[in-house]
Amino acid sequence: MKVDLFDFVLPEELIASYPVTPRDSSRLMVVDRESGSFNHSRFSSLPEFLPDGAILVFNDTKVIPARLFTVKQTGGRVELLLTSGSGNIWNSIYKASNRPKPGDLLTVINDNGKTSEPIRVLPGDSGREIRLEFPCEGEIWDFLDIFGHIPLPPYIDRPDEASDRETYQTVYAKNAGAVASPTAGLHFTPELLDTIRSRGHIIATLTLHVGVGTFTPVKVEDTNDHVMHSEYYEIPQSLKELIASADPGRKIISVGTTSARALEGAACGKRDLIAGSGNTNIFITPPYDFRIIDGLITNFHLPKSTLLMLVSALASRDTMLSAYNEAVEMKYRFFSYGDAMFIKPLKG
């Protein structure tokens, strides 16, 4: 399909720079795929729209403070954004006047004036990325907690603030490794989760570490020519068994496009998952036969983005563009800190 088919006009003032408080006071557009109608509500009212006995699948990844502002021995500045790694060895993209070389030492001074031990640039860099060795044993989480910054998306045109460490994280975040938030989950409060459980719905989790590729614009004219980024995921055996044994009448609701990509990427048949870990580069565009999910809770996405293509595959391109145009007219807030949409499952 032509990428331009997924374009729409978005006024810049509708891009949310900060979240609403409380989380579940954001607006909610409910999309009825059968009638093509849209209902306007608040996210706190989500339980009223869920089908009986739904299974909601959440992404429990945790955003790490993956942006580091470092200084070389020469005084040159290097901005890092960690992309992947384990232990104290990580890959990073960078911004600098000159490419860091193997052997360079990079130090960080945090907002409180504390200076880090140096980070060493290792051989083996590739393309836009460099390899780094951090001055710590084992995982680097403590180092990042002291010296790192939350990597806000490029369309949020402001520096990160202390409050973003809480607001750009879901309340159920558990497994560290994401460099972007699974933003559909940002609307949930502990109280709302309790309400959902109390009404007979099932809450399940998986992990997909959202990477920087989620913000990569589509630069080709045809979707067939786009190379999708890859992201690491984990599907628990308990989730595989839950979905396989669920009554066919129970609808499976993906909380976010990241959960949807993990579920569909790990699908080996209708309501059949391969449990375990792996990487998925699944690119979901219309037409697509969803094998796991029936409905989707999501935010409002960028024009011509792969995520808009994904939601269009579920609800149809015409329905989505109509919904987005109505959202613009009604001044919904867009993107990571914006409002939400619930694409309801079909009946039956």
Coordinates of C-alpha atoms in Angstrom, one line a residue:
M1 CA 0.0 0.0 0.0
K2 CA 1.1 3.6 -0.5
V3 CA 2.3 5.2 2.7
D4 CA 0.6 8.4 1.8
L5 CA -2.8 6.6 2.3
F6 CA -2.1 6.8 6.1
D7 CA -1.5 10.6 6.2
F8 CA -3.7 13.1 8.0
V9 CA -3.4 16.7 9.1
L10 CA -2.4 17.1 12.7
P11 CA -2.1 20.6 14.2
E12 CA 1.1 20.9 16.2
E13 CA -0.8 22.2 19.3
L14 CA -2.5 18.8 19.7
I15 CA 0.8 17.1 20.5
A16 CA 0.8 16.5 24.2
S17 CA 4.0 17.6 26.0
Y18 CA 2.8 16.7 29.5
P19 CA 0.3 14.0 30.8
V20 CA -2.9 14.7 32.5
T21 CA -3.4 14.1 36.2
P22 CA -4.7 11.6 37.3
R23 CA -3.7 9.2 34.6
D24 CA -7.1 7.9 33.9
S25 CA -8.7 11.3 33.4
S26 CA -7.4 11.3 29.8
R27 CA -10.1 11.2 27.1
L28 CA -11.1 7.9 25.5
M29 CA -12.5 7.4 22.0
V30 CA -14.3 4.1 21.7
V31 CA -14.4 2.8 18.2
D32 CA -17.2 0.4 17.2
R33 CA -15.9 -1.5 14.2
E34 CA -19.3 -2.9 13.3
S35 CA -21.2 0.3 13.1
G36 CA -18.3 2.6 12.4
S37 CA -19.4 4.9 15.2
F38 CA -17.3 6.6 17.8
N39 CA -18.1 7.2 21.5
H40 CA -16.4 9.8 23.5
S41 CA -15.7 9.2 27.2
R42 CA -12.9 9.3 29.9
F43 CA -10.4 6.5 30.3
S44 CA -11.6 5.9 33.9
S45 CA -14.8 4.6 32.2
L46 CA -13.0 1.9 30.2
P47 CA -14.5 -1.0 32.2
E48 CA -18.0 0.0 30.9
F49 CA -16.9 -0.7 27.4
L50 CA -15.1 -4.0 27.9
P51 CA -16.8 -7.2 26.7
D52 CA -17.7 -9.7 29.5
G53 CA -14.8 -11.7 30.8
A54 CA -12.2 -10.1 28.6
I55 CA -8.5 -11.0 28.8
L56 CA -6.4 -7.8 28.8
V57 CA -2.7 -8.3 28.0
F58 CA -0.3 -5.7 29.3
N59 CA 3.4 -5.0 28.4
D60 CA 5.3 -4.9 31.7
T61 CA 8.5 -3.5 30.3
K62 CA 10.2 -0.8 32.3
V63 CA 11.7 2.3 30.7
I64 CA 15.4 2.9 31.6
P65 CA 17.0 6.3 31.9
A66 CA 18.8 5.6 28.7
R67 CA 19.9 9.1 27.6
L68 CA 23.3 10.2 28.9
F69 CA 25.0 13.6 28.3
T70 CA 28.7 12.8 28.4
V71 CA 32.0 14.6 28.0
K72 CA 35.2 13.3 26.3
Q73 CA 38.7 13.8 27.7
T74 CA 39.1 16.5 25.1
G75 CA 36.1 18.4 26.3
G76 CA 33.9 17.4 23.4
R77 CA 30.3 16.6 24.2
V78 CA 28.7 13.3 23.3
E79 CA 25.0 12.6 23.8
L80 CA 24.2 8.9 24.1
L81 CA 21.0 6.9 23.7
L82 CA 21.4 3.3 24.7
T83 CA 19.7 0.9 22.4
S84 CA 20.5 -2.7 23.6
G85 CA 22.9 -4.6 25.8
S86 CA 23.4 -6.8 28.8
G87 CA 25.5 -6.5 31.9
N88 CA 27.8 -3.6 31.6
I89 CA 28.3 -3.8 27.8
W90 CA 25.7 -1.7 25.8
N91 CA 25.2 -0.4 22.3
S92 CA 24.3 3.2 21.8
I93 CA 23.5 5.7 19.2
Y94 CA 25.2 9.1 19.6
K95 CA 25.2 12.8 18.8
A96 CA 28.6 14.4 18.6
S97 CA 30.7 16.6 16.3
N98 CA 33.1 13.7 15.9
R99 CA 32.5 10.0 16.1
P100 CA 33.8 8.6 19.4
K101 CA 36.7 6.3 18.9
P102 CA 37.6 3.0 20.6
G103 CA 39.5 3.8 23.8
D104 CA 37.8 7.1 24.3
L105 CA 36.6 7.7 27.9
L106 CA 33.3 9.4 28.5
T107 CA 32.2 10.9 31.8
V108 CA 28.8 12.1 33.0
I109 CA 28.1 15.0 35.4
N110 CA 24.5 14.7 36.7
D111 CA 22.2 17.5 37.7
N112 CA 23.5 17.4 41.3
G113 CA 27.1 17.9 40.2
K114 CA 28.2 14.3 40.7
T115 CA 30.8 13.0 38.2
S116 CA 30.7 9.4 37.0
E117 CA 33.6 7.0 36.6
P118 CA 34.4 6.9 32.8
I119 CA 32.5 4.9 30.3
R120 CA 34.9 3.3 27.8
V121 CA 34.2 3.2 24.0
L122 CA 34.9 -0.3 22.8
P123 CA 35.9 -1.7 19.3
G124 CA 33.2 -3.2 17.2
D125 CA 31.0 -0.2 16.5
S126 CA 28.6 -0.4 13.6
G127 CA 26.9 2.2 11.5
R128 CA 25.2 4.8 13.8
E129 CA 26.0 2.8 16.9
I130 CA 29.0 2.5 19.2
R131 CA 29.8 -0.1 21.9
L132 CA 30.3 0.9 25.5
E133 CA 31.7 -0.6 28.7
F134 CA 30.2 0.9 31.8
P135 CA 32.2 1.3 35.0
C136 CA 30.2 -1.2 37.1
E137 CA 29.9 -4.9 37.7
G138 CA 26.8 -6.6 36.4
E139 CA 23.8 -4.6 35.3
I140 CA 24.0 -0.8 34.8
W141 CA 20.6 0.1 36.4
D142 CA 22.1 1.9 39.4
F143 CA 24.5 3.9 37.2
L144 CA 21.6 5.0 35.0
D145 CA 19.4 5.9 38.0
I146 CA 22.1 8.3 39.1
F147 CA 23.3 9.7 35.8
G148 CA 20.7 8.9 33.1
H149 CA 17.8 10.9 31.7
I150 CA 14.4 9.6 30.6
P151 CA 14.5 9.4 26.8
L152 CA 11.4 11.3 25.9
P153 CA 10.2 10.9 22.3
P154 CA 11.6 13.4 19.7
Y155 CA 8.1 15.0 19.3
I156 CA 8.0 16.1 22.9
D157 CA 10.0 19.2 22.4
R158 CA 11.4 19.8 25.9
P159 CA 14.1 18.4 28.2
D160 CA 13.1 15.6 30.5
E161 CA 12.1 16.6 34.0
A162 CA 12.2 14.7 37.3
S163 CA 8.5 14.0 37.1
D164 CA 8.9 12.1 33.8
R165 CA 10.6 9.3 35.7
E166 CA 7.2 8.5 37.1
T167 CA 4.7 9.8 34.5
Y168 CA 6.5 8.1 31.5
Q169 CA 6.4 4.8 33.3
T170 CA 3.4 2.5 33.7
V171 CA 2.3 1.7 37.2
Y172 CA 2.9 -2.0 36.6
A173 CA 6.3 -1.6 34.9
K174 CA 8.6 -4.5 36.1
N175 CA 11.2 -5.7 33.6
A176 CA 13.9 -3.0 32.8
G177 CA 15.0 -2.6 29.2
A178 CA 12.8 -0.3 27.2
V179 CA 14.0 3.0 25.8
A180 CA 10.4 4.1 25.1
S181 CA 7.2 3.7 27.1
P182 CA 4.4 1.3 26.1
T183 CA 2.2 4.4 26.2
A184 CA -1.3 2.9 26.1
G185 CA -0.5 1.6 29.6
L186 CA 0.2 5.1 31.0
H187 CA -3.5 5.7 31.5
F188 CA -4.0 2.9 34.0
T189 CA -4.0 3.5 37.7
P190 CA -3.9 0.8 40.4
E191 CA -7.5 1.6 41.3
L192 CA -8.6 1.2 37.7
L193 CA -6.8 -2.1 37.5
D194 CA -8.6 -3.3 40.6
T195 CA -11.9 -2.3 39.1
I196 CA -11.2 -4.2 35.9
R197 CA -10.3 -7.3 38.0
S198 CA -13.4 -7.0 40.2
R199 CA -15.6 -7.1 37.1
G200 CA -14.5 -10.5 36.1
H201 CA -11.8 -9.6 33.5
I202 CA -8.4 -11.2 33.5
I203 CA -5.2 -9.2 33.5
A204 CA -2.1 -10.9 32.0
T205 CA 1.4 -9.6 31.1
L206 CA 4.2 -10.1 28.6
T207 CA 7.3 -8.2 28.0
L208 CA 8.4 -6.3 24.9
H209 CA 11.3 -3.9 25.3
V210 CA 10.3 -0.9 23.2
G211 CA 13.3 0.3 21.2
V212 CA 14.2 3.5 19.4
G213 CA 13.0 2.0 16.2
T214 CA 9.5 2.7 17.3
F215 CA 10.1 6.4 16.4
T216 CA 11.8 5.7 13.0
P217 CA 9.7 7.4 10.3
V218 CA 8.7 5.5 7.2
K219 CA 10.9 6.9 4.4
V220 CA 9.7 4.8 1.5
E221 CA 6.6 5.4 -0.7
D222 CA 5.2 1.8 -0.5
T223 CA 4.8 -0.2 2.7
N224 CA 6.2 -3.3 0.9
D225 CA 9.6 -1.5 0.8
H226 CA 9.8 -0.6 4.5
V227 CA 12.2 -2.5 6.7
M228 CA 10.7 -2.9 10.2
H229 CA 12.8 -2.6 13.3
S230 CA 13.2 -5.6 15.7
E231 CA 12.4 -5.7 19.4
Y232 CA 13.0 -8.3 22.1
Y233 CA 10.0 -9.9 23.8
E234 CA 9.2 -12.6 26.3
I235 CA 5.9 -14.6 26.3
P236 CA 5.3 -16.5 29.6
Q237 CA 4.2 -20.1 29.4
S238 CA 1.3 -19.1 31.6
L239 CA 0.1 -16.6 29.0
K240 CA 0.3 -19.2 26.3
E241 CA -1.8 -21.6 28.4
L242 CA -4.3 -18.9 29.4
I243 CA -5.1 -17.9 25.8
A244 CA -5.1 -21.5 24.5
S245 CA -7.6 -22.6 27.2
A246 CA -9.8 -19.5 27.2
D247 CA -13.4 -19.9 26.1
P248 CA -13.8 -18.8 22.5
G249 CA -16.3 -16.1 23.7
R250 CA -13.6 -14.4 25.8
K251 CA -12.2 -11.5 23.9
I252 CA -8.4 -10.8 24.0
I253 CA -7.7 -7.1 24.4
S254 CA -4.1 -6.0 23.7
V255 CA -3.1 -3.0 25.8
G256 CA -1.0 -1.2 23.3
T257 CA 0.6 -1.8 20.0
T258 CA 3.7 -3.3 21.6
S259 CA 1.7 -6.0 23.3
A260 CA -0.1 -6.6 19.9
R261 CA 3.3 -6.9 18.1
A262 CA 4.5 -9.4 20.7
L263 CA 1.4 -11.5 20.6
E264 CA 1.0 -11.6 16.8
G265 CA 4.8 -12.0 16.3
A266 CA 4.7 -15.1 18.6
A267 CA 1.6 -16.6 17.1
C268 CA 1.8 -20.0 15.5
G269 CA -1.9 -20.4 14.9
K270 CA -5.3 -19.1 15.9
R271 CA -5.1 -18.3 19.7
D272 CA -1.9 -20.4 19.7
L273 CA 1.4 -18.8 21.0
I274 CA 5.0 -19.9 21.1
A275 CA 6.1 -19.3 24.7
G276 CA 9.6 -18.1 25.4
S277 CA 11.8 -15.2 24.3
G278 CA 12.9 -13.8 20.9
N279 CA 13.0 -10.8 18.6
T280 CA 10.1 -9.7 16.4
N281 CA 10.2 -7.5 13.4
I282 CA 6.6 -8.1 12.5
F283 CA 5.1 -5.3 10.3
I284 CA 1.3 -5.3 10.5
T285 CA -0.5 -3.5 7.7
P286 CA -3.8 -3.9 6.0
P287 CA -4.9 -6.5 5.1
Y288 CA -3.9 -8.7 8.1
D289 CA -5.6 -11.6 9.7
F290 CA -5.1 -11.2 13.5
R291 CA -4.5 -14.6 15.1
I292 CA -4.5 -13.6 18.8
I293 CA -6.0 -10.2 19.5
D294 CA -9.6 -9.2 19.2
G295 CA -9.5 -5.6 20.4
L296 CA -6.9 -2.9 21.2
I297 CA -6.3 -0.1 23.6
T298 CA -3.9 2.4 22.1
N299 CA -2.9 6.1 21.9
F300 CA -3.2 8.3 18.8
H301 CA -0.2 7.8 16.5
L302 CA 1.8 9.9 14.0
P303 CA 0.7 10.4 10.4
K304 CA 2.1 7.7 8.1
S305 CA 3.6 5.7 11.0
T306 CA 3.8 2.0 11.2
L307 CA 1.6 2.1 14.3
L308 CA -1.2 3.9 12.5
M309 CA -0.9 1.1 9.9
L310 CA -1.2 -1.5 12.6
V311 CA -4.4 0.0 14.0
S312 CA -5.8 0.4 10.5
A313 CA -5.2 -3.3 9.9
L314 CA -7.5 -4.0 12.9
A315 CA -10.2 -1.4 12.3
S316 CA -9.8 -0.6 8.6
R317 CA -8.0 2.4 7.2
D318 CA -11.2 4.3 6.4
T319 CA -12.5 3.9 10.0
M320 CA -9.2 4.9 11.5
L321 CA -8.8 8.0 9.3
S322 CA -12.4 9.0 10.1
A323 CA -11.7 8.5 13.8
Y324 CA -8.4 10.5 13.7
N325 CA -10.1 13.4 11.8
E326 CA -12.8 13.5 14.4
A327 CA -10.2 13.4 17.2
V328 CA -8.5 16.4 15.6
E329 CA -11.8 18.3 15.3
M330 CA -12.5 17.5 19.0
K331 CA -9.0 18.5 20.0
Y332 CA -7.9 15.2 21.4
R333 CA -4.3 15.1 22.6
F334 CA -1.9 13.1 20.5
F335 CA 1.0 10.7 21.0
S336 CA 2.8 9.4 24.1
Y337 CA 1.3 11.8 26.7
G338 CA -2.0 12.1 24.8
D339 CA -5.4 10.6 24.9
A340 CA -6.5 7.0 24.2
M341 CA -8.6 4.9 21.9
F342 CA -10.3 1.6 22.5
I343 CA -11.0 -0.4 19.3
K344 CA -13.7 -2.8 20.4
P345 CA -13.8 -6.4 19.4
L346 CA -16.3 -7.6 16.9
K347 CA -19.3 -9.4 18.4
G348 CA -19.6 -13.2 18.2

